[in-house]
């Protein structure tokens, strides 16, 4: 390790706070910076509180007078907590969160200032947001996009700012953010699921989608990471040789958390508690310096907001501990990457988890209905689900030998597979009384028992049933969960609507009993969805072949995966369900394609720069040392020198070979980039970046990494993997 790097580590270790204040109990902190029900009860009139609750539970509108009252109350509450500014907090399609701070204070005209924040400012704002991606929806010179209050996600205080969760829409009402389509999808699945629930329980009025995410991340020493231009600019290492000791020993997984990381986590958890993010578990992950944080699940919209907020504060708190958080899906080659499992379920306002088997055969039929409809929805829309998790950074993970493959399949375990097999043999038309009793006693009635000791866990499945929820495991660690959640809830909504129509036809036109009709349709669905079920090893090459035979998609790159988003079928789906109109769907496609190109463009530039400005000069410097050495040997030994300079001479040659290869490939890469940059169509450009620019990365990296092994460690300018990964 060079002295420079050594001092960097020593310096940052010295600055780690030794003691973290943790005098207050966690439970007493929970939500104290959130304008939640407790705060609202204290600050709002009864009517205003009711109005907010109705907005949350029934989606009803809040009138302007009430909004004025709420804003005043919110402001008083916020000021009592030390807030001085407020902001509309939203999630533009850049992936980050955005905010524009305004002070509560306004000049009152007499040289004094008053504190002002009225209903208008609460409900709507017009940020100067012309530079957020909009895919052509909004004319930039018109620059009009509005943020509008989302009362279903409570306002919170971060630092000294009152943050108001909002949607971000164009003047025309078109969605410019992640939240708007998600809210529409949640409404769609609510309506569709309530209608189906009525078959089983007339009292159900609302169905909420729930989400429990599990956030994986790396913690890297900040000073060390600052010495890596690739980490600074792209969030990942673009080169670096694998360390001698990697994760082979698996000694990090569930091992003790290092003290310094522990201090960070404590601090982070305290902040989460204040913000009402119900974090619960923390542990080490497979790779060195990799960790995971998971909350108790929440209503999906709130859970998405909380995850976005979390990703934000993770970085801010890392600053205090001289860490850098890497949320990238694949920060280090050859080391496990990070994901964000999305645990998802549906539950009713009567307190029933629809994906959890109940105590009676009837409630189990309801469970089976939602279970099988979800599987069918995934079968019909597997390609769209794949598209929902596509990004340049997640491409490194999907299909690599660690994360779920790029093929979407559903794992349900041996026991439930048997249940579906038995249901598939249910007779067509009306069921005989004997068959019904049989089903009740031996199949449907037994589900809770078999699930109790069902410990099936298939870690390679991208979409697995885990007892009382589905776990969508292919979501990227950096991603905004809104995208996969929007798609999942939309496809399930569409499926439930279709199911209800089919069942009603059997009841109304074939005068079947409700149960018989449900069994009949489910039987057909099982047959039609079989191809998506897979219990084997998702990493196996044989599965790729098998999946192809079954007609499942295997889109390995983002540009390939995104295409389905503008298929007629997908556009019609989102339009029908009121989630996105055609313009919105197309705009999103454009934005994501552009985002992809930008991403690869930046990586390519950084890699080229590092290779030429860091690696090659240092290799030359080392080569000069060797040359000097060889000359010296010649001076001493005369013509005999070769006997003593064999290794040096071969090193000199090797270094020249790698330098040549690097320069040649960087030049080729730049040429490819030039060609890609003049392409107008977002789709063609992304394809060019994917197939013409990106392939050079590997070759350039290979030669740089070889040089890392050859060149004197003292001279090497970039912090190495072993230092990044094992500094604690
Ligand atoms: P693991 O899968 O790691 O064994 P758990 O089964 O306890 O652990 O839960 C994993 C994640 O699933 C947690 O984040 C939890 O909040 C979430 N989860 C549990 N139940 C639900 C549900 N009904 N809906 C959504 N997420 C859920
Ligand atoms: Mg999990």
XYZ file of C-alpha atoms and ligand atoms in Angstrom:
756
model
C 0.000 0.000 0.000
C 1.393 3.396 -0.905
C 2.027 5.810 1.962
C -0.616 8.135 0.625
C -3.291 5.506 0.909
C -1.969 4.374 4.264
C -2.390 7.864 5.676
C -5.830 8.163 4.165
C -7.008 5.107 6.071
C -5.322 6.144 9.291
C -6.831 9.580 9.028
C -10.366 8.382 8.526
C -10.123 5.742 11.215
C -9.045 8.437 13.631
C -12.109 10.452 12.874
C -14.623 7.719 13.613
C -16.817 8.786 16.491
C -16.177 6.324 19.267
C -19.433 6.620 21.075
C -22.847 6.930 19.525
C -25.499 8.530 21.647
C -28.170 5.970 22.168
C -29.687 6.989 25.415
C -33.244 7.107 24.181
C -35.163 3.956 23.576
C -35.925 3.243 19.949
C -39.666 2.972 20.439
C -39.912 6.443 21.953
C -38.158 7.909 18.922
C -40.326 6.207 16.377
C -42.002 8.621 14.023
C -41.294 11.678 16.124
C -40.256 13.616 13.001
C -43.341 12.529 11.069
C -46.645 14.376 10.805
C -48.387 11.105 11.616
C -51.677 10.367 13.268
C -50.395 11.230 16.748
C -49.150 14.627 15.567
C -52.301 15.223 13.533
C -54.522 14.484 16.515
C -52.645 17.118 18.436
C -52.580 19.797 15.725
C -55.658 19.251 13.541
C -59.344 19.800 14.147
C -61.456 16.666 14.128
C -62.884 17.484 10.711
C -59.512 18.098 9.145
C -58.174 14.852 10.582
C -61.159 13.009 9.154
C -60.553 14.657 5.806
C -56.939 13.429 5.724
C -58.002 9.947 6.808
C -60.614 9.806 4.067
C -58.012 10.875 1.552
C -55.777 8.041 2.729
C -58.425 5.340 2.962
C -60.870 6.323 0.251
C -58.855 8.541 -2.028
C -61.253 11.443 -1.512
C -60.201 15.042 -2.214
C -59.257 17.576 0.436
C -60.949 20.946 -0.131
C -59.020 24.184 -0.191
C -60.227 25.509 3.174
C -59.260 22.293 4.911
C -55.918 22.363 3.109
C -55.332 25.859 4.505
C -56.023 24.608 7.987
C -53.798 21.543 7.532
C -50.939 23.638 6.181
C -51.101 25.985 9.151
C -51.107 23.048 11.549
C -48.294 21.352 9.692
C -46.237 24.537 9.769
C -46.779 25.004 13.514
C -45.815 21.424 14.169
C -42.735 21.705 11.956
C -41.579 24.978 13.521
C -42.017 23.476 16.987
C -39.545 20.827 15.844
C -37.029 23.404 14.648
C -37.853 23.391 10.936
C -37.211 26.612 9.019
C -37.903 25.514 5.452
C -40.337 23.355 3.579
C -40.034 21.459 0.354
C -42.121 19.399 -1.993
C -40.293 16.085 -2.023
C -40.638 13.998 -5.171
C -39.115 11.187 -7.165
C -38.261 12.249 -10.712
C -37.212 9.627 -13.232
C -33.524 10.235 -12.570
C -33.683 7.677 -9.797
C -32.738 10.129 -7.060
C -35.141 12.173 -4.971
C -35.588 15.861 -5.594
C -36.439 18.818 -3.449
C -36.496 22.580 -3.701
C -36.362 24.346 -0.383
C -38.377 27.427 0.447
C -38.276 29.290 3.726
C -41.418 29.580 5.832
C -40.600 33.257 6.182
C -41.931 35.920 3.898
C -41.401 39.652 4.113
C -44.529 41.254 5.490
C -43.975 44.598 3.792
C -43.177 46.617 6.914
C -39.532 45.554 7.093
C -40.502 42.585 9.223
C -41.001 38.960 8.261
C -43.888 36.636 8.893
C -44.031 32.886 8.775
C -46.084 31.855 5.803
C -47.153 28.515 4.434
C -50.735 28.213 3.221
C -52.913 25.541 1.670
C -51.868 26.569 -1.819
C -48.233 26.041 -0.999
C -49.034 22.714 0.592
C -51.157 21.397 -2.230
C -49.282 22.491 -5.327
C -45.979 23.898 -6.470
C -44.223 24.678 -9.679
C -40.567 23.843 -9.266
C -38.275 25.097 -12.006
C -37.800 21.536 -13.039
C -37.148 21.793 -16.731
C -34.050 19.659 -16.533
C -35.642 16.529 -15.145
C -36.126 13.778 -17.717
C -39.537 13.861 -19.344
C -39.144 11.919 -22.594
C -40.630 14.688 -24.695
C -43.808 15.045 -22.643
C -43.011 18.532 -21.542
C -41.676 21.208 -23.774
C -38.562 22.407 -22.003
C -39.053 26.040 -22.802
C -42.493 25.848 -21.353
C -40.891 24.165 -18.363
C -44.087 23.562 -16.556
C -44.257 20.639 -14.226
C -46.225 20.621 -11.023
C -45.698 18.866 -7.767
C -48.904 17.999 -5.949
C -49.350 16.836 -2.376
C -49.803 13.093 -1.785
C -51.702 12.972 1.506
C -51.355 9.184 1.684
C -47.676 9.517 2.567
C -47.112 11.639 5.683
C -44.935 14.748 5.709
C -41.687 14.482 7.652
C -38.847 16.647 8.868
C -35.339 15.979 7.729
C -32.673 18.248 9.175
C -34.460 21.594 9.375
C -36.761 21.023 6.425
C -40.378 19.966 6.354
C -40.629 17.513 3.450
C -43.992 17.029 1.790
C -44.260 13.900 -0.371
C -45.680 14.859 -3.753
C -46.361 13.566 -7.222
C -44.686 15.317 -10.146
C -46.813 15.830 -13.249
C -46.722 17.879 -16.419
C -49.127 20.735 -17.133
C -51.237 18.220 -19.062
C -51.404 15.867 -16.099
C -48.949 13.388 -17.617
C -46.782 11.628 -15.056
C -43.175 12.774 -14.828
C -42.214 10.747 -11.781
C -42.296 7.275 -10.275
C -45.055 7.911 -7.773
C -47.916 8.882 -10.074
C -48.199 5.589 -12.003
C -47.637 3.663 -8.774
C -50.577 5.364 -7.078
C -52.737 4.606 -10.109
C -51.619 0.956 -10.146
C -52.365 0.612 -6.442
C -55.828 2.011 -7.050
C -56.346 -0.477 -9.895
C -55.308 -3.492 -7.838
C -57.427 -2.260 -4.928
C -60.551 -2.103 -7.103
C -59.903 -5.423 -8.817
C -59.027 -7.290 -5.626
C -61.993 -5.936 -3.664
C -64.329 -7.187 -6.393
C -62.825 -10.684 -6.183
C -62.812 -10.656 -2.373
C -66.585 -10.165 -2.437
C -66.915 -13.814 -3.515
C -65.538 -14.761 -0.146
C -66.336 -11.895 2.208
C -68.889 -9.168 1.516
C -67.358 -6.875 4.152
C -64.134 -6.151 2.327
C -63.982 -2.504 1.202
C -60.311 -1.945 0.514
C -57.295 -4.008 -0.447
C -53.806 -2.657 0.128
C -50.702 -3.879 -1.599
C -47.870 -4.299 0.875
C -44.160 -4.091 0.251
C -41.257 -5.133 2.437
C -37.921 -4.353 0.778
C -34.542 -5.675 1.810
C -31.785 -3.206 0.989
C -28.286 -4.517 0.325
C -25.264 -2.202 0.177
C -21.508 -1.904 0.542
C -19.733 0.334 3.007
C -16.358 1.583 1.805
C -13.884 3.883 3.504
C -14.580 7.354 2.172
C -10.975 8.479 1.807
C -10.072 5.302 -0.038
C -13.064 5.523 -2.330
C -12.140 9.136 -3.098
C -8.925 7.868 -4.629
C -10.942 5.939 -7.212
C -12.333 8.138 -9.993
C -14.489 5.221 -11.148
C -16.265 4.890 -7.798
C -16.686 8.651 -7.599
C -18.209 9.000 -11.052
C -20.043 5.723 -11.560
C -20.553 4.147 -8.152
C -18.603 1.067 -9.112
C -15.081 -0.059 -9.884
C -14.381 -0.249 -13.610
C -11.142 -2.091 -13.038
C -9.241 -3.789 -10.226
C -7.814 -7.237 -9.792
C -9.604 -9.719 -7.525
C -7.997 -9.953 -4.073
C -6.157 -13.123 -3.056
C -8.720 -13.639 -0.347
C -12.210 -12.845 -1.488
C -15.470 -14.224 -0.213
C -14.490 -17.880 -0.720
C -14.432 -18.553 2.980
C -17.896 -17.094 3.493
C -16.639 -15.881 6.845
C -18.348 -12.529 6.522
C -21.887 -13.833 6.041
C -23.832 -13.445 9.283
C -20.501 -12.910 11.029
C -20.064 -10.204 13.644
C -20.558 -6.736 12.260
C -17.330 -4.716 12.444
C -17.395 -1.945 15.083
C -17.095 0.899 12.671
C -19.930 -0.393 10.495
C -21.982 -1.023 13.616
C -21.600 2.593 14.703
C -22.840 3.665 11.277
C -25.820 1.334 11.382
C -26.840 2.541 14.834
C -26.776 6.105 13.659
C -28.706 5.217 10.514
C -31.316 3.267 12.432
C -31.853 6.117 14.856
C -32.495 8.456 11.926
C -34.859 5.880 10.406
C -36.751 5.660 13.679
C -37.196 9.440 13.803
C -38.507 9.362 10.233
C -40.888 6.519 10.951
C -39.092 3.974 8.766
C -39.649 0.729 10.689
C -36.230 -0.874 10.145
C -35.884 -4.136 11.917
C -33.064 -6.383 10.834
C -29.450 -5.774 9.958
C -26.765 -8.229 9.108
C -23.668 -8.902 7.084
C -24.110 -10.133 3.566
C -22.075 -12.609 1.565
C -19.331 -10.272 0.368
C -16.825 -8.484 2.586
C -18.093 -5.065 3.717
C -21.545 -5.853 2.325
C -24.586 -5.422 4.562
C -28.373 -5.535 4.515
C -31.097 -3.494 6.124
C -34.772 -4.485 6.132
C -37.868 -2.866 7.594
C -41.190 -4.301 8.631
C -43.390 -4.210 5.542
C -45.756 -1.310 4.906
C -48.420 -0.177 2.463
C -46.603 -0.169 -0.893
C -46.654 3.586 -1.621
C -45.326 4.413 1.817
C -42.747 1.628 1.599
C -41.500 2.998 -1.726
C -41.186 6.507 -0.256
C -39.374 5.110 2.743
C -36.922 3.213 0.595
C -36.176 6.308 -1.520
C -35.731 8.356 1.618
C -33.524 5.685 3.128
C -31.193 5.576 0.131
C -30.815 9.323 0.519
C -30.063 9.407 4.210
C -27.746 6.411 3.985
C -25.285 8.579 2.069
C -25.737 11.567 4.334
C -25.099 9.578 7.486
C -22.179 7.763 5.883
C -20.467 11.162 5.593
C -20.381 11.465 9.359
C -18.669 8.114 9.646
C -16.245 8.651 6.782
C -17.859 5.939 4.781
C -19.143 5.896 1.255
C -22.242 3.793 0.639
C -22.258 1.886 -2.613
C -25.802 1.106 -3.707
C -24.689 -0.058 -7.141
C -25.722 -3.604 -8.059
C -22.197 -4.671 -8.900
C -19.504 -2.463 -7.400
C -16.781 -5.139 -7.579
C -16.190 -7.759 -10.247
C -15.830 -11.253 -8.869
C -17.532 -10.287 -5.612
C -21.241 -10.763 -4.928
C -23.422 -7.886 -6.029
C -26.352 -6.247 -4.239
C -30.069 -6.570 -4.751
C -33.255 -5.371 -3.175
C -35.783 -8.152 -2.649
C -39.310 -6.825 -2.932
C -41.612 -8.839 -0.671
C -45.135 -8.263 -1.864
C -48.612 -9.222 -0.782
C -52.205 -7.981 -0.733
C -54.235 -7.491 2.414
C -57.790 -6.436 3.151
C -59.155 -3.751 5.445
C -60.653 -6.636 7.414
C -57.119 -7.703 8.316
C -56.664 -10.673 6.007
C -53.416 -11.300 4.143
C -54.726 -12.649 0.845
C -51.556 -14.622 0.219
C -51.664 -16.344 3.566
C -53.705 -19.524 3.898
C -56.407 -19.229 6.537
C -58.139 -21.532 8.967
C -61.143 -22.600 6.928
C -61.397 -24.263 3.514
C -63.287 -21.175 2.323
C -60.521 -18.775 3.246
C -58.074 -21.166 1.646
C -60.007 -21.033 -1.560
C -59.591 -17.285 -1.387
C -55.864 -17.759 -0.810
C -55.645 -20.112 -3.802
C -57.521 -17.628 -5.941
C -55.029 -14.836 -5.300
C -52.078 -17.203 -5.366
C -52.978 -18.709 -8.752
C -54.023 -15.406 -10.273
C -50.663 -13.917 -9.343
C -48.861 -16.830 -10.971
C -50.972 -16.427 -14.085
C -50.306 -12.693 -14.193
C -46.571 -13.372 -14.054
C -46.898 -16.040 -16.747
C -48.637 -13.636 -19.099
C -46.331 -10.720 -18.387
C -42.952 -12.191 -17.528
C -41.204 -10.055 -20.093
C -42.725 -6.891 -18.705
C -41.590 -7.800 -15.189
C -38.089 -8.322 -16.536
C -38.287 -4.882 -18.132
C -39.360 -3.354 -14.819
C -36.022 -4.227 -13.236
C -33.814 -3.444 -16.232
C -30.995 -0.947 -15.808
C -27.403 -0.661 -16.935
C -26.214 -1.449 -13.427
C -28.587 -4.376 -12.817
C -27.411 -5.971 -16.080
C -24.207 -6.922 -14.285
C -26.134 -8.901 -11.771
C -28.965 -10.606 -13.618
C -27.654 -13.667 -15.288
C -24.368 -13.546 -13.437
C -23.710 -16.491 -11.199
C -25.167 -15.114 -8.017
C -28.372 -13.259 -8.634
C -31.562 -14.480 -10.201
C -31.217 -15.069 -13.921
C -32.664 -12.730 -16.538
C -35.396 -15.338 -17.058
C -38.430 -14.729 -14.890
C -39.900 -17.857 -13.299
C -41.956 -18.574 -10.209
C -40.929 -20.861 -7.365
C -43.707 -22.207 -5.140
C -42.135 -25.222 -3.418
C -42.885 -28.912 -3.567
C -46.006 -28.898 -1.389
C -47.883 -26.212 -3.246
C -46.846 -27.765 -6.540
C -48.665 -30.896 -5.381
C -51.737 -28.884 -4.446
C -51.843 -27.340 -7.912
C -51.428 -30.751 -9.507
C -54.440 -32.041 -7.603
C -56.521 -28.988 -8.450
C -55.705 -29.517 -12.080
C -57.640 -32.792 -12.003
C -60.839 -31.176 -10.700
C -63.736 -32.154 -12.976
C -65.085 -29.814 -15.601
C -68.450 -28.238 -14.898
C -70.258 -28.864 -11.631
C -68.344 -30.700 -8.932
C -69.906 -33.766 -7.304
C -70.590 -33.554 -3.560
C -68.000 -36.261 -2.963
C -65.340 -34.405 -4.907
C -66.084 -31.239 -2.973
C -65.767 -32.954 0.380
C -62.584 -34.538 -0.792
C -61.129 -31.206 -1.860
C -62.183 -29.621 1.402
C -60.676 -32.301 3.596
C -57.618 -33.382 1.683
C -56.441 -30.566 -0.509
C -57.631 -27.083 0.308
C -58.106 -27.801 4.000
C -54.579 -29.092 4.412
C -52.758 -26.074 2.994
C -52.006 -24.311 6.294
C -50.516 -27.465 7.759
C -48.300 -28.210 4.815
C -47.126 -24.633 4.700
C -46.201 -24.678 8.373
C -43.396 -27.110 7.822
C -42.704 -25.976 4.320
C -39.161 -24.741 4.677
C -38.504 -24.755 0.937
C -36.150 -21.994 0.021
C -34.870 -21.579 -3.454
C -32.341 -18.774 -3.470
C -31.929 -18.828 -7.226
C -35.527 -18.014 -8.076
C -36.338 -14.469 -9.216
C -39.918 -14.680 -7.984
C -40.564 -16.993 -5.072
C -43.514 -17.714 -2.834
C -42.309 -17.638 0.759
C -45.268 -18.773 2.851
C -47.392 -15.630 2.992
C -46.014 -13.359 0.270
C -44.182 -13.392 -3.019
C -40.602 -12.259 -3.067
C -39.474 -10.485 -6.236
C -35.752 -10.956 -5.905
C -34.420 -9.592 -9.170
C -34.933 -5.919 -8.248
C -31.689 -3.937 -8.257
C -30.238 -2.480 -5.068
C -30.125 1.010 -6.581
C -33.573 0.901 -8.133
C -36.623 2.859 -7.113
C -39.079 0.111 -6.091
C -41.954 2.049 -7.644
C -41.182 0.720 -11.102
C -41.425 -3.035 -10.311
C -44.304 -2.374 -7.903
C -46.247 -0.473 -10.555
C -45.883 -3.318 -13.028
C -46.595 -6.116 -10.554
C -49.728 -4.494 -9.174
C -50.967 -3.571 -12.646
C -50.615 -7.070 -14.083
C -52.256 -8.619 -11.025
C -55.095 -6.089 -11.277
C -55.676 -6.942 -14.920
C -55.604 -10.649 -14.130
C -58.096 -10.329 -11.279
C -60.492 -8.387 -13.501
C -60.296 -11.127 -16.138
C -60.808 -13.797 -13.495
C -63.910 -12.124 -12.125
C -65.397 -11.826 -15.605
C -64.790 -15.503 -16.350
C -66.184 -16.696 -13.052
C -69.263 -14.482 -13.442
C -69.949 -15.961 -16.863
C -70.017 -19.457 -15.372
C -72.259 -18.341 -12.521
C -74.676 -16.265 -14.634
C -74.809 -18.210 -17.872
C -74.048 -21.775 -16.836
C -75.828 -21.352 -13.502
C -72.900 -22.851 -11.638
C -72.407 -22.462 -7.927
C -69.750 -19.902 -7.025
C -67.270 -22.487 -5.658
C -67.655 -24.686 -8.700
C -67.077 -21.741 -10.997
C -63.971 -20.651 -9.084
C -62.539 -24.179 -9.168
C -63.223 -24.442 -12.878
C -61.441 -21.247 -13.770
C -58.524 -21.938 -11.439
C -58.076 -25.353 -13.032
C -57.690 -23.730 -16.440
C -55.312 -21.108 -15.081
C -53.071 -23.769 -13.588
C -52.822 -25.441 -16.984
C -52.116 -22.158 -18.735
C -49.460 -20.974 -16.281
C -47.473 -24.152 -15.742
C -44.609 -22.982 -17.917
C -43.660 -20.230 -15.516
C -43.215 -22.595 -12.568
C -39.657 -23.707 -11.996
C -38.240 -25.361 -8.936
C -34.691 -26.111 -10.097
C -31.458 -24.175 -10.106
C -31.952 -20.880 -11.936
C -28.214 -20.502 -12.540
C -28.008 -23.772 -14.437
C -27.287 -23.554 -18.171
C -29.847 -26.316 -18.719
C -32.556 -23.958 -17.443
C -31.780 -21.460 -20.194
C -32.442 -24.173 -22.769
C -35.542 -25.410 -21.018
C -36.912 -21.867 -20.611
C -36.419 -21.248 -24.305
C -38.435 -24.350 -25.101
C -41.180 -23.092 -22.826
C -41.243 -19.796 -24.680
C -39.996 -17.676 -21.796
C -37.967 -14.595 -22.589
C -34.296 -14.293 -21.688
C -33.377 -10.682 -22.278
C -29.877 -10.211 -21.023
C -29.341 -6.534 -21.677
C -31.368 -3.476 -20.804
C -32.025 -2.257 -24.365
C -33.271 -5.736 -25.234
C -35.383 -5.981 -22.099
C -37.002 -2.549 -22.375
C -38.462 -3.093 -25.852
C -41.531 -4.861 -24.547
C -42.593 -1.657 -22.803
C -43.753 -0.176 -26.071
C -45.370 -3.326 -27.412
C -49.059 -2.924 -28.269
C -49.927 -5.352 -25.493
C -48.082 -3.412 -22.798
C -49.388 -0.045 -23.917
C -52.939 -1.410 -23.949
C -52.486 -2.952 -20.510
C -51.418 0.285 -18.831
C -54.022 2.261 -20.711
C -56.879 -0.094 -19.835
C -56.019 -0.024 -16.157
C -55.613 3.761 -16.140
C -52.006 3.505 -15.016
C -50.313 5.184 -17.984
C -51.562 6.418 -21.312
C -49.710 5.732 -24.527
C -47.722 8.967 -24.351
C -46.614 8.233 -20.817
C -45.555 4.690 -21.684
C -43.593 5.842 -24.705
C -41.973 8.691 -22.795
C -40.796 6.326 -20.087
C -39.312 3.999 -22.658
C -37.372 6.874 -24.213
C -36.158 8.083 -20.845
C -34.941 4.672 -19.789
C -33.166 4.109 -23.091
C -31.499 7.526 -22.827
C -30.572 6.843 -19.229
C -28.911 3.624 -20.340
C -26.828 5.334 -23.018
C -25.764 8.084 -20.620
C -24.726 5.533 -18.083
C -22.529 3.555 -20.464
C -21.181 6.782 -21.944
C -19.983 8.002 -18.557
C -18.486 4.636 -17.666
C -16.727 4.495 -20.990
C -15.235 7.967 -20.586
C -14.070 7.279 -17.048
C -12.569 3.931 -17.979
C -10.727 5.455 -20.936
C -9.365 8.250 -18.743
C -8.221 5.971 -15.958
C -6.603 3.571 -18.370
C -4.714 6.317 -20.169
C -4.038 8.786 -17.373
C -3.494 6.508 -14.419
C -2.600 3.037 -15.531
C -0.462 3.551 -18.615
C 1.770 6.325 -17.169
C 2.442 4.283 -14.053
C 3.212 1.213 -16.109
C 5.673 3.301 -18.135
C 7.244 4.629 -14.975
C 7.729 1.142 -13.635
C 9.037 -0.012 -16.961
C 11.632 2.773 -16.842
C 12.785 1.560 -13.454
C 13.199 -1.877 -14.933
C 15.086 -0.487 -17.926
C 17.411 1.401 -15.628
C 17.947 -1.782 -13.677
C 18.765 -3.743 -16.819
C 21.192 -1.039 -17.956
C 22.884 -1.208 -14.556
C 23.177 -4.956 -14.784
C 24.756 -4.561 -18.196
C 27.264 -2.123 -16.744
C 28.248 -4.628 -14.098
C 28.134 -7.852 -16.054
C 28.815 -6.720 -19.591
C 27.542 -9.152 -22.176
C 26.706 -11.648 -19.449
C 23.920 -9.359 -18.163
C 21.096 -11.367 -19.726
C 21.730 -14.133 -17.272
C 20.729 -11.744 -14.477
C 18.068 -9.716 -16.258
C 15.850 -12.454 -17.620
C 12.791 -11.612 -15.513
C 13.222 -7.881 -15.944
C 13.436 -8.204 -19.694
C 10.346 -10.340 -19.881
C 8.483 -7.894 -17.609
C 9.503 -5.003 -19.844
C 8.093 -6.877 -22.789
C 4.874 -7.843 -21.025
C 4.276 -4.283 -19.922
C 4.725 -3.026 -23.466
C 2.234 -5.613 -24.689
C -0.432 -4.535 -22.192
C 0.160 -0.842 -22.836
C -0.296 -1.411 -26.531
C -3.484 -3.399 -26.023
C -4.916 -0.729 -23.722
C -4.202 2.114 -26.102
C -5.524 0.254 -29.097
C -8.780 -0.638 -27.392
C -9.335 2.746 -25.807
C -8.990 4.266 -29.259
C -11.482 1.784 -30.695
C -13.885 2.481 -27.844
C -13.695 6.231 -28.431
C -14.394 5.686 -32.123
C -17.448 3.587 -31.250
C -18.625 6.271 -28.859
C -18.304 8.975 -31.481
C -20.534 6.965 -33.792
C -23.093 6.300 -31.064
C -23.215 9.944 -29.991
C -24.489 11.239 -33.316
C -27.416 8.812 -33.404
C -30.762 10.525 -32.836
C -33.045 7.658 -31.978
C -32.856 6.758 -28.281
C -33.325 3.103 -29.115
C -30.564 2.878 -31.735
C -28.233 4.838 -29.553
C -28.768 2.524 -26.578
C -28.232 -0.513 -28.785
C -25.002 0.991 -30.056
C -23.760 1.743 -26.574
C -24.669 -1.769 -25.510
C -23.250 -3.723 -28.436
C -20.499 -1.513 -29.809
C -19.102 0.530 -26.911
C -19.539 -1.669 -23.844
C -17.758 -4.766 -25.208
C -14.455 -2.850 -25.062
C -14.727 -2.497 -21.294
C -13.745 -6.060 -20.653
C -10.648 -6.059 -22.844
C -9.375 -2.769 -21.480
C -9.998 -3.919 -17.965
C -8.244 -7.226 -18.546
C -4.992 -5.530 -19.532
C -5.194 -2.925 -16.756
C -5.744 -5.672 -14.188
C -2.770 -7.592 -15.542
C -0.643 -4.479 -15.107
C -1.900 -4.118 -11.552
C -0.292 -7.497 -10.851
C 2.962 -6.582 -12.545
C 3.582 -3.012 -11.412
C 5.227 -2.152 -8.084
C 2.502 -1.723 -5.448
C 4.216 1.405 -4.182
C 3.608 3.109 -7.527
C 0.079 1.890 -8.233
C -2.193 4.927 -8.014
C -5.560 3.241 -7.490
C -6.692 1.756 -4.205
C -6.848 -1.982 -4.667
C -9.742 -4.347 -4.076
C -8.153 -5.844 -0.977
C -7.866 -2.399 0.574
C -11.348 -1.273 -0.431
C -12.983 -4.483 0.733
C -11.077 -5.316 3.860
C -10.477 -1.944 5.480
C -12.695 -1.804 8.521
P -36.802 -13.768 5.348
O -37.501 -13.789 4.031
O -35.491 -13.058 5.291
O -36.704 -15.109 5.979
P -39.198 -12.650 6.591
O -39.990 -13.753 6.031
O -39.441 -12.313 8.022
O -37.646 -12.898 6.404
O -39.476 -11.338 5.788
C -38.651 -10.812 4.826
C -39.235 -9.495 4.418
O -40.569 -9.738 4.011
C -39.302 -8.432 5.503
O -38.839 -7.209 4.956
C -40.759 -8.348 5.821
O -41.139 -7.068 6.220
C -41.400 -8.734 4.513
N -42.789 -9.212 4.648
C -43.299 -10.070 5.548
N -44.633 -10.211 5.369
C -44.975 -9.424 4.315
C -46.198 -9.100 3.638
N -47.359 -9.632 4.000
N -46.147 -8.231 2.620
C -44.987 -7.687 2.232
N -43.828 -7.940 2.819
C -43.801 -8.794 3.856
Mg -35.372 -12.144 1.253
